[in-house]
PDB file of C-alpha atoms in Angstrom:
ATOM      1  CA  UNK A   6      47.037 119.276 108.891  1.00 55.00           C
ATOM      2  CA  UNK A   7      48.123 116.070 110.591  1.00 77.00           C
ATOM      3  CA  UNK A   8      46.816 115.007 113.980  1.00 92.00           C
ATOM      4  CA  UNK A   9      50.417 114.962 115.261  1.00 93.00           C
ATOM      5  CA  UNK A  10      50.469 118.758 115.554  1.00 94.00           C
ATOM      6  CA  UNK A  11      47.299 118.669 117.640  1.00 96.00           C
ATOM      7  CA  UNK A  12      48.828 116.032 119.913  1.00 97.00           C
ATOM      8  CA  UNK A  13      52.031 118.062 120.198  1.00 97.00           C
ATOM      9  CA  UNK A  14      50.154 121.107 121.437  1.00 97.00           C
ATOM     10  CA  UNK A  15      48.009 119.021 123.797  1.00 98.00           C
ATOM     11  CA  UNK A  16      51.164 117.508 125.271  1.00 97.00           C
ATOM     12  CA  UNK A  17      52.635 120.996 125.686  1.00 97.00           C
ATOM     13  CA  UNK A  18      49.553 122.162 127.604  1.00 97.00           C
ATOM     14  CA  UNK A  19      49.592 118.972 129.667  1.00 98.00           C
ATOM     15  CA  UNK A  20      53.246 119.360 130.589  1.00 97.00           C
ATOM     16  CA  UNK A  21      52.985 123.054 131.433  1.00 96.00           C
ATOM     17  CA  UNK A  22      49.756 122.874 133.453  1.00 97.00           C
ATOM     18  CA  UNK A  23      49.798 119.244 134.692  1.00 97.00           C
ATOM     19  CA  UNK A  24      46.396 118.490 133.207  1.00 98.00           C
ATOM     20  CA  UNK A  25      46.433 114.693 133.140  1.00 97.00           C
ATOM     21  CA  UNK A  26      47.734 112.438 135.900  1.00 96.00           C
ATOM     22  CA  UNK A  27      48.239 108.699 136.122  1.00 95.00           C
ATOM     23  CA  UNK A  28      44.963 106.845 136.650  1.00 96.00           C
ATOM     24  CA  UNK A  29      42.706 109.803 135.808  1.00 97.00           C
ATOM     25  CA  UNK A  30      39.176 109.275 134.564  1.00 98.00           C
ATOM     26  CA  UNK A  31      38.437 112.148 132.195  1.00 98.00           C
ATOM     27  CA  UNK A  32      35.145 113.127 130.588  1.00 98.00           C
ATOM     28  CA  UNK A  33      35.128 115.131 127.346  1.00 98.00           C
ATOM     29  CA  UNK A  34      32.287 117.653 127.049  1.00 97.00           C
ATOM     30  CA  UNK A  35      31.091 116.618 123.602  1.00 95.00           C
ATOM     31  CA  UNK A  36      28.855 119.204 121.929  1.00 90.00           C
ATOM     32  CA  UNK A  37      29.161 117.601 118.505  1.00 90.00           C
ATOM     33  CA  UNK A  38      31.045 120.604 117.126  1.00 91.00           C
ATOM     34  CA  UNK A  39      34.460 120.411 115.476  1.00 94.00           C
ATOM     35  CA  UNK A  40      36.416 121.431 118.597  1.00 96.00           C
ATOM     36  CA  UNK A  41      35.049 118.800 120.966  1.00 95.00           C
ATOM     37  CA  UNK A  42      34.967 116.057 118.313  1.00 96.00           C
ATOM     38  CA  UNK A  43      38.647 116.631 117.551  1.00 97.00           C
ATOM     39  CA  UNK A  44      39.504 116.774 121.259  1.00 98.00           C
ATOM     40  CA  UNK A  45      37.734 113.458 121.884  1.00 97.00           C
ATOM     41  CA  UNK A  46      39.714 111.735 119.131  1.00 97.00           C
ATOM     42  CA  UNK A  47      43.020 113.437 120.000  1.00 97.00           C
ATOM     43  CA  UNK A  48      42.813 112.483 123.684  1.00 98.00           C
ATOM     44  CA  UNK A  49      42.088 108.888 122.694  1.00 97.00           C
ATOM     45  CA  UNK A  50      45.350 108.996 120.707  1.00 96.00           C
ATOM     46  CA  UNK A  51      47.128 110.715 123.599  1.00 97.00           C
ATOM     47  CA  UNK A  52      46.271 107.700 125.765  1.00 96.00           C
ATOM     48  CA  UNK A  53      48.827 105.765 123.687  1.00 94.00           C
ATOM     49  CA  UNK A  54      51.688 108.073 124.714  1.00 94.00           C
ATOM     50  CA  UNK A  55      54.278 106.761 127.149  1.00 89.00           C
ATOM     51  CA  UNK A  56      53.217 107.101 130.811  1.00 89.00           C
ATOM     52  CA  UNK A  57      49.721 108.334 129.863  1.00 94.00           C
ATOM     53  CA  UNK A  58      47.509 105.911 131.738  1.00 95.00           C
ATOM     54  CA  UNK A  59      44.007 107.425 131.906  1.00 97.00           C
ATOM     55  CA  UNK A  60      40.425 106.523 131.043  1.00 97.00           C
ATOM     56  CA  UNK A  61      38.346 108.590 128.639  1.00 98.00           C
ATOM     57  CA  UNK A  62      34.601 109.110 128.288  1.00 98.00           C
ATOM     58  CA  UNK A  63      32.640 111.364 125.960  1.00 97.00           C
ATOM     59  CA  UNK A  64      29.501 112.999 127.379  1.00 97.00           C
ATOM     60  CA  UNK A  65      26.968 114.771 125.187  1.00 94.00           C
ATOM     61  CA  UNK A  66      24.215 116.703 126.947  1.00 93.00           C
ATOM     62  CA  UNK A  67      21.129 116.491 124.719  1.00 89.00           C
ATOM     63  CA  UNK A  68      19.395 119.837 125.285  1.00 86.00           C
ATOM     64  CA  UNK A  69      16.261 118.658 123.501  1.00 78.00           C
ATOM     65  CA  UNK A  70      16.435 120.459 120.148  1.00 71.00           C
ATOM     66  CA  UNK A  71      14.165 118.450 117.822  1.00 63.00           C
ATOM     67  CA  UNK A  72      16.426 118.870 114.783  1.00 67.00           C
ATOM     68  CA  UNK A  73      19.660 117.780 116.502  1.00 70.00           C
ATOM     69  CA  UNK A  74      21.067 114.685 114.805  1.00 75.00           C
ATOM     70  CA  UNK A  75      23.154 112.339 116.955  1.00 83.00           C
ATOM     71  CA  UNK A  76      23.983 109.922 114.153  1.00 87.00           C
ATOM     72  CA  UNK A  77      27.253 111.550 113.060  1.00 88.00           C
ATOM     73  CA  UNK A  78      28.420 111.629 116.661  1.00 91.00           C
ATOM     74  CA  UNK A  79      27.509 108.031 117.454  1.00 93.00           C
ATOM     75  CA  UNK A  80      28.977 106.717 114.191  1.00 94.00           C
ATOM     76  CA  UNK A  81      32.184 108.649 114.867  1.00 94.00           C
ATOM     77  CA  UNK A  82      32.427 107.061 118.328  1.00 95.00           C
ATOM     78  CA  UNK A  83      31.864 103.570 116.895  1.00 96.00           C
ATOM     79  CA  UNK A  84      34.443 104.075 114.130  1.00 95.00           C
ATOM     80  CA  UNK A  85      37.172 105.080 116.575  1.00 95.00           C
ATOM     81  CA  UNK A  86      36.033 102.815 119.454  1.00 96.00           C
ATOM     82  CA  UNK A  87      35.272 105.763 121.737  1.00 97.00           C
ATOM     83  CA  UNK A  88      33.181 105.518 124.892  1.00 97.00           C
ATOM     84  CA  UNK A  89      30.237 107.889 124.285  1.00 97.00           C
ATOM     85  CA  UNK A  90      27.374 108.672 126.667  1.00 96.00           C
ATOM     86  CA  UNK A  91      24.352 110.794 125.670  1.00 93.00           C
ATOM     87  CA  UNK A  92      22.450 112.439 128.542  1.00 93.00           C
ATOM     88  CA  UNK A  93      18.937 113.372 127.428  1.00 89.00           C
ATOM     89  CA  UNK A  94      17.344 116.412 129.123  1.00 89.00           C
ATOM     90  CA  UNK A  95      14.378 118.805 128.948  1.00 84.00           C
ATOM     91  CA  UNK A  96      16.611 121.884 128.995  1.00 84.00           C
ATOM     92  CA  UNK A  97      15.187 123.368 125.782  1.00 79.00           C
ATOM     93  CA  UNK A  98      11.637 123.124 127.155  1.00 82.00           C
ATOM     94  CA  UNK A  99      12.765 124.917 130.319  1.00 81.00           C
ATOM     95  CA  UNK A 100      14.474 127.634 128.289  1.00 74.00           C
ATOM     96  CA  UNK A 101      11.304 128.258 126.278  1.00 73.00           C
ATOM     97  CA  UNK A 102       9.283 129.158 129.369  1.00 71.00           C
ATOM     98  CA  UNK A 103       8.385 132.847 129.415  1.00 56.00           C
ATOM     99  CA  UNK A 104       9.989 133.388 132.832  1.00 58.00           C
ATOM    100  CA  UNK A 105      13.309 132.108 131.494  1.00 64.00           C
ATOM    101  CA  UNK A 106      13.444 134.236 128.346  1.00 65.00           C
ATOM    102  CA  UNK A 107      15.311 137.523 128.007  1.00 63.00           C
ATOM    103  CA  UNK A 108      13.501 140.837 127.621  1.00 61.00           C
ATOM    104  CA  UNK A 109      13.814 140.483 123.839  1.00 62.00           C
ATOM    105  CA  UNK A 110      12.164 137.050 123.964  1.00 63.00           C
ATOM    106  CA  UNK A 111      15.325 135.069 123.209  1.00 70.00           C
ATOM    107  CA  UNK A 112      16.382 132.024 125.180  1.00 68.00           C
ATOM    108  CA  UNK A 113      19.151 132.857 127.655  1.00 74.00           C
ATOM    109  CA  UNK A 114      22.583 131.517 126.696  1.00 75.00           C
ATOM    110  CA  UNK A 115      23.877 131.878 130.257  1.00 77.00           C
ATOM    111  CA  UNK A 116      21.013 129.819 131.713  1.00 82.00           C
ATOM    112  CA  UNK A 117      21.413 127.188 129.017  1.00 82.00           C
ATOM    113  CA  UNK A 118      25.138 126.933 129.776  1.00 84.00           C
ATOM    114  CA  UNK A 119      24.520 126.618 133.514  1.00 87.00           C
ATOM    115  CA  UNK A 120      21.930 123.874 133.083  1.00 89.00           C
ATOM    116  CA  UNK A 121      24.091 121.930 130.624  1.00 91.00           C
ATOM    117  CA  UNK A 122      27.145 122.109 132.879  1.00 92.00           C
ATOM    118  CA  UNK A 123      25.088 120.842 135.801  1.00 92.00           C
ATOM    119  CA  UNK A 124      24.015 117.757 133.836  1.00 94.00           C
ATOM    120  CA  UNK A 125      27.518 117.306 132.402  1.00 96.00           C
ATOM    121  CA  UNK A 126      29.272 117.296 135.768  1.00 96.00           C
ATOM    122  CA  UNK A 127      26.670 115.042 137.381  1.00 95.00           C
ATOM    123  CA  UNK A 128      27.044 112.503 134.560  1.00 96.00           C
ATOM    124  CA  UNK A 129      30.826 112.742 134.823  1.00 97.00           C
ATOM    125  CA  UNK A 130      30.586 111.965 138.534  1.00 96.00           C
ATOM    126  CA  UNK A 131      28.383 108.947 137.797  1.00 96.00           C
ATOM    127  CA  UNK A 132      31.163 107.639 135.548  1.00 97.00           C
ATOM    128  CA  UNK A 133      33.760 108.173 138.261  1.00 97.00           C
ATOM    129  CA  UNK A 134      35.438 111.127 136.565  1.00 98.00           C
ATOM    130  CA  UNK A 135      37.152 113.876 138.536  1.00 96.00           C
ATOM    131  CA  UNK A 136      38.062 115.933 135.476  1.00 98.00           C
ATOM    132  CA  UNK A 137      36.077 117.269 132.504  1.00 98.00           C
ATOM    133  CA  UNK A 138      37.904 118.365 129.345  1.00 98.00           C
ATOM    134  CA  UNK A 139      36.484 121.157 127.185  1.00 97.00           C
ATOM    135  CA  UNK A 140      37.322 121.943 123.549  1.00 97.00           C
ATOM    136  CA  UNK A 141      38.178 125.596 124.167  1.00 97.00           C
ATOM    137  CA  UNK A 142      41.120 126.779 122.063  1.00 97.00           C
ATOM    138  CA  UNK A 143      43.391 129.809 121.932  1.00 97.00           C
ATOM    139  CA  UNK A 144      40.990 131.956 119.917  1.00 97.00           C
ATOM    140  CA  UNK A 145      38.239 131.245 122.473  1.00 96.00           C
ATOM    141  CA  UNK A 146      40.593 132.556 125.168  1.00 97.00           C
ATOM    142  CA  UNK A 147      41.311 135.777 123.261  1.00 97.00           C
ATOM    143  CA  UNK A 148      37.588 136.351 122.672  1.00 97.00           C
ATOM    144  CA  UNK A 149      36.889 135.754 126.368  1.00 96.00           C
ATOM    145  CA  UNK A 150      39.563 138.280 127.313  1.00 96.00           C
ATOM    146  CA  UNK A 151      37.948 140.975 125.166  1.00 96.00           C
ATOM    147  CA  UNK A 152      34.432 140.149 126.412  1.00 95.00           C
ATOM    148  CA  UNK A 153      35.566 140.342 130.046  1.00 95.00           C
ATOM    149  CA  UNK A 154      37.237 143.711 129.483  1.00 96.00           C
ATOM    150  CA  UNK A 155      34.176 145.083 127.673  1.00 95.00           C
ATOM    151  CA  UNK A 156      31.512 143.805 130.075  1.00 92.00           C
ATOM    152  CA  UNK A 157      33.354 143.062 133.317  1.00 93.00           C
ATOM    153  CA  UNK A 158      36.061 145.743 133.491  1.00 94.00           C
ATOM    154  CA  UNK A 159      38.589 142.983 134.167  1.00 94.00           C
ATOM    155  CA  UNK A 160      41.581 141.458 132.431  1.00 93.00           C
ATOM    156  CA  UNK A 161      40.622 137.812 132.852  1.00 93.00           C
ATOM    157  CA  UNK A 162      40.389 134.538 130.914  1.00 94.00           C
ATOM    158  CA  UNK A 163      39.537 130.935 131.728  1.00 95.00           C
ATOM    159  CA  UNK A 164      42.326 128.749 133.126  1.00 96.00           C
ATOM    160  CA  UNK A 165      43.866 125.719 131.387  1.00 97.00           C
ATOM    161  CA  UNK A 166      43.172 123.799 134.605  1.00 98.00           C
ATOM    162  CA  UNK A 167      40.493 125.098 136.955  1.00 96.00           C
ATOM    163  CA  UNK A 168      39.173 123.573 140.167  1.00 96.00           C
ATOM    164  CA  UNK A 169      35.378 123.788 140.392  1.00 93.00           C
ATOM    165  CA  UNK A 170      34.868 123.757 144.156  1.00 92.00           C
ATOM    166  CA  UNK A 171      31.070 123.457 144.032  1.00 89.00           C
ATOM    167  CA  UNK A 172      31.359 120.331 141.881  1.00 89.00           C
ATOM    168  CA  UNK A 173      34.617 119.086 143.413  1.00 93.00           C
ATOM    169  CA  UNK A 174      35.967 118.545 139.909  1.00 96.00           C
ATOM    170  CA  UNK A 175      38.543 120.004 137.546  1.00 98.00           C
ATOM    171  CA  UNK A 176      37.834 121.654 134.195  1.00 97.00           C
ATOM    172  CA  UNK A 177      40.613 121.055 131.663  1.00 98.00           C
ATOM    173  CA  UNK A 178      41.329 122.867 128.397  1.00 98.00           C
ATOM    174  CA  UNK A 179      43.957 120.821 126.573  1.00 98.00           C
ATOM    175  CA  UNK A 180      43.681 122.761 123.267  1.00 98.00           C
ATOM    176  CA  UNK A 181      44.570 126.242 124.550  1.00 97.00           C
ATOM    177  CA  UNK A 182      47.664 126.460 122.344  1.00 97.00           C
ATOM    178  CA  UNK A 183      45.713 125.759 119.152  1.00 97.00           C
ATOM    179  CA  UNK A 184      44.138 128.289 116.808  1.00 96.00           C
ATOM    180  CA  UNK A 185      40.649 127.720 115.447  1.00 96.00           C
ATOM    181  CA  UNK A 186      41.910 127.551 111.866  1.00 96.00           C
ATOM    182  CA  UNK A 187      44.318 124.756 112.818  1.00 96.00           C
ATOM    183  CA  UNK A 188      41.375 122.811 114.226  1.00 96.00           C
ATOM    184  CA  UNK A 189      39.281 123.421 111.091  1.00 95.00           C
ATOM    185  CA  UNK A 190      42.118 122.279 108.817  1.00 96.00           C
ATOM    186  CA  UNK A 191      42.801 119.159 110.902  1.00 96.00           C
ATOM    187  CA  UNK A 192      39.131 118.170 110.930  1.00 95.00           C
ATOM    188  CA  UNK A 193      38.942 118.509 107.135  1.00 95.00           C
ATOM    189  CA  UNK A 194      42.125 116.535 106.506  1.00 95.00           C
ATOM    190  CA  UNK A 195      41.161 113.754 108.903  1.00 94.00           C
ATOM    191  CA  UNK A 196      37.450 113.685 107.960  1.00 93.00           C
ATOM    192  CA  UNK A 197      36.315 114.448 111.503  1.00 94.00           C
ATOM    193  CA  UNK A 198      32.594 115.297 111.301  1.00 92.00           C
ATOM    194  CA  UNK A 199      30.655 117.926 113.210  1.00 89.00           C
ATOM    195  CA  UNK A 200      26.951 118.040 113.961  1.00 83.00           C
ATOM    196  CA  UNK A 201      24.943 120.866 112.399  1.00 70.00           C
ATOM    197  CA  UNK A 202      24.131 123.528 114.968  1.00 68.00           C
ATOM    198  CA  UNK A 203      20.435 124.011 115.647  1.00 63.00           C
ATOM    199  CA  UNK A 204      20.434 126.528 118.516  1.00 68.00           C
ATOM    200  CA  UNK A 205      18.239 129.529 117.537  1.00 64.00           C
ATOM    201  CA  UNK A 206      20.840 131.913 119.004  1.00 62.00           C
ATOM    202  CA  UNK A 207      23.731 130.484 117.013  1.00 65.00           C
ATOM    203  CA  UNK A 208      25.535 133.186 115.037  1.00 58.00           C
ATOM    204  CA  UNK A 209      23.743 136.023 116.862  1.00 63.00           C
ATOM    205  CA  UNK A 210      25.763 136.243 120.080  1.00 81.00           C
ATOM    206  CA  UNK A 211      28.182 138.877 121.369  1.00 87.00           C
ATOM    207  CA  UNK A 212      30.950 136.277 121.153  1.00 89.00           C
ATOM    208  CA  UNK A 213      30.280 135.990 117.411  1.00 90.00           C
ATOM    209  CA  UNK A 214      30.534 139.773 117.110  1.00 93.00           C
ATOM    210  CA  UNK A 215      33.894 139.757 118.904  1.00 95.00           C
ATOM    211  CA  UNK A 216      35.084 136.902 116.685  1.00 95.00           C
ATOM    212  CA  UNK A 217      34.240 138.905 113.544  1.00 95.00           C
ATOM    213  CA  UNK A 218      35.864 142.043 115.002  1.00 96.00           C
ATOM    214  CA  UNK A 219      39.085 140.125 115.723  1.00 97.00           C
ATOM    215  CA  UNK A 220      39.154 138.625 112.219  1.00 97.00           C
ATOM    216  CA  UNK A 221      39.003 142.144 110.809  1.00 97.00           C
ATOM    217  CA  UNK A 222      41.823 143.167 113.145  1.00 97.00           C
ATOM    218  CA  UNK A 223      43.985 140.192 112.119  1.00 97.00           C
ATOM    219  CA  UNK A 224      43.608 141.048 108.444  1.00 97.00           C
ATOM    220  CA  UNK A 225      45.078 144.475 109.140  1.00 97.00           C
ATOM    221  CA  UNK A 226      47.621 143.323 111.737  1.00 98.00           C
ATOM    222  CA  UNK A 227      48.540 139.689 110.903  1.00 95.00           C
ATOM    223  CA  UNK A 228      50.937 139.397 113.845  1.00 97.00           C
ATOM    224  CA  UNK A 229      48.238 140.305 116.374  1.00 97.00           C
ATOM    225  CA  UNK A 230      46.764 136.807 116.784  1.00 97.00           C
ATOM    226  CA  UNK A 231      50.094 135.208 117.738  1.00 97.00           C
ATOM    227  CA  UNK A 232      50.956 138.132 119.988  1.00 97.00           C
ATOM    228  CA  UNK A 233      47.595 137.943 121.754  1.00 97.00           C
ATOM    229  CA  UNK A 234      48.088 134.212 122.365  1.00 95.00           C
ATOM    230  CA  UNK A 235      51.605 134.755 123.712  1.00 95.00           C
ATOM    231  CA  UNK A 236      50.429 137.574 125.989  1.00 95.00           C
ATOM    232  CA  UNK A 237      47.981 135.253 127.770  1.00 94.00           C
ATOM    233  CA  UNK A 238      50.865 133.475 129.516  1.00 92.00           C
ATOM    234  CA  UNK A 239      53.445 136.282 129.451  1.00 92.00           C
ATOM    235  CA  UNK A 240      53.357 136.971 133.195  1.00 89.00           C
ATOM    236  CA  UNK A 241      56.842 138.522 133.211  1.00 89.00           C
ATOM    237  CA  UNK A 242      55.605 141.505 131.250  1.00 89.00           C
ATOM    238  CA  UNK A 243      52.253 142.195 132.893  1.00 89.00           C
ATOM    239  CA  UNK A 244      51.996 145.897 133.616  1.00 89.00           C
ATOM    240  CA  UNK A 245      48.751 147.219 135.074  1.00 89.00           C
ATOM    241  CA  UNK A 246      47.924 150.254 137.176  1.00 89.00           C
ATOM    242  CA  UNK A 247      48.191 149.794 140.938  1.00 84.00           C
ATOM    243  CA  UNK A 248      46.405 152.712 142.621  1.00 86.00           C
ATOM    244  CA  UNK A 249      47.038 153.323 146.320  1.00 81.00           C
ATOM    245  CA  UNK A 250      43.730 152.452 148.074  1.00 74.00           C
ATOM    246  CA  UNK A 251      44.909 153.560 151.522  1.00 71.00           C
ATOM    247  CA  UNK A 252      43.232 156.541 153.076  1.00 65.00           C
ATOM    248  CA  UNK A 253      45.457 159.600 153.336  1.00 59.00           C
TER     249      UNK A 253
END
């Protein structure tokens, strides 16, 4: 799949949610996975579009996994003349402390995410960025919707553009209109590398379970994936219960 389709869907998200403005300094949260690596490259191409005057920085938060290899990431940045910054941390050591482990002895994904985001946003501020772009795509949004309904009793997903008041920054998700398979195909065709995952929890999360459940559902109902994606912005046909909370 050509990169043009990725750029087309990024432009659609940008136009509909006003993600990128003239003179912006934008940091890409670069995990080293296929989603963020593609986003980094695609946004660098999007800079060449008419009236798209913005600066771009890639930020990778090094959690401290001994087996994590930065070489593919750094070589990728050099090849495409991308501005990459690696922030080294002791997050993994902190996660391994007994007080920070779950009851089952696993490291806590939520704590890891919080610590990484803290470092990410601080580094972005150092670089003068007011916006951080994440590689979340449409399938991530669907999975989040199901997880929130299961665990939070709420119909809720992340926003394409979200103001983080505590950080005084915006979180952007330019790839919301893309499916994961489209990203996989584009990365293969364009030889975009990804770094091997080394997190001990990888593949054993509830999100992975939801992903596998949805894949089973899509095999039985092929139209469901597109319909789920469309429903996320179909505000005209939202119909939820509205109980009367007033005392009688």
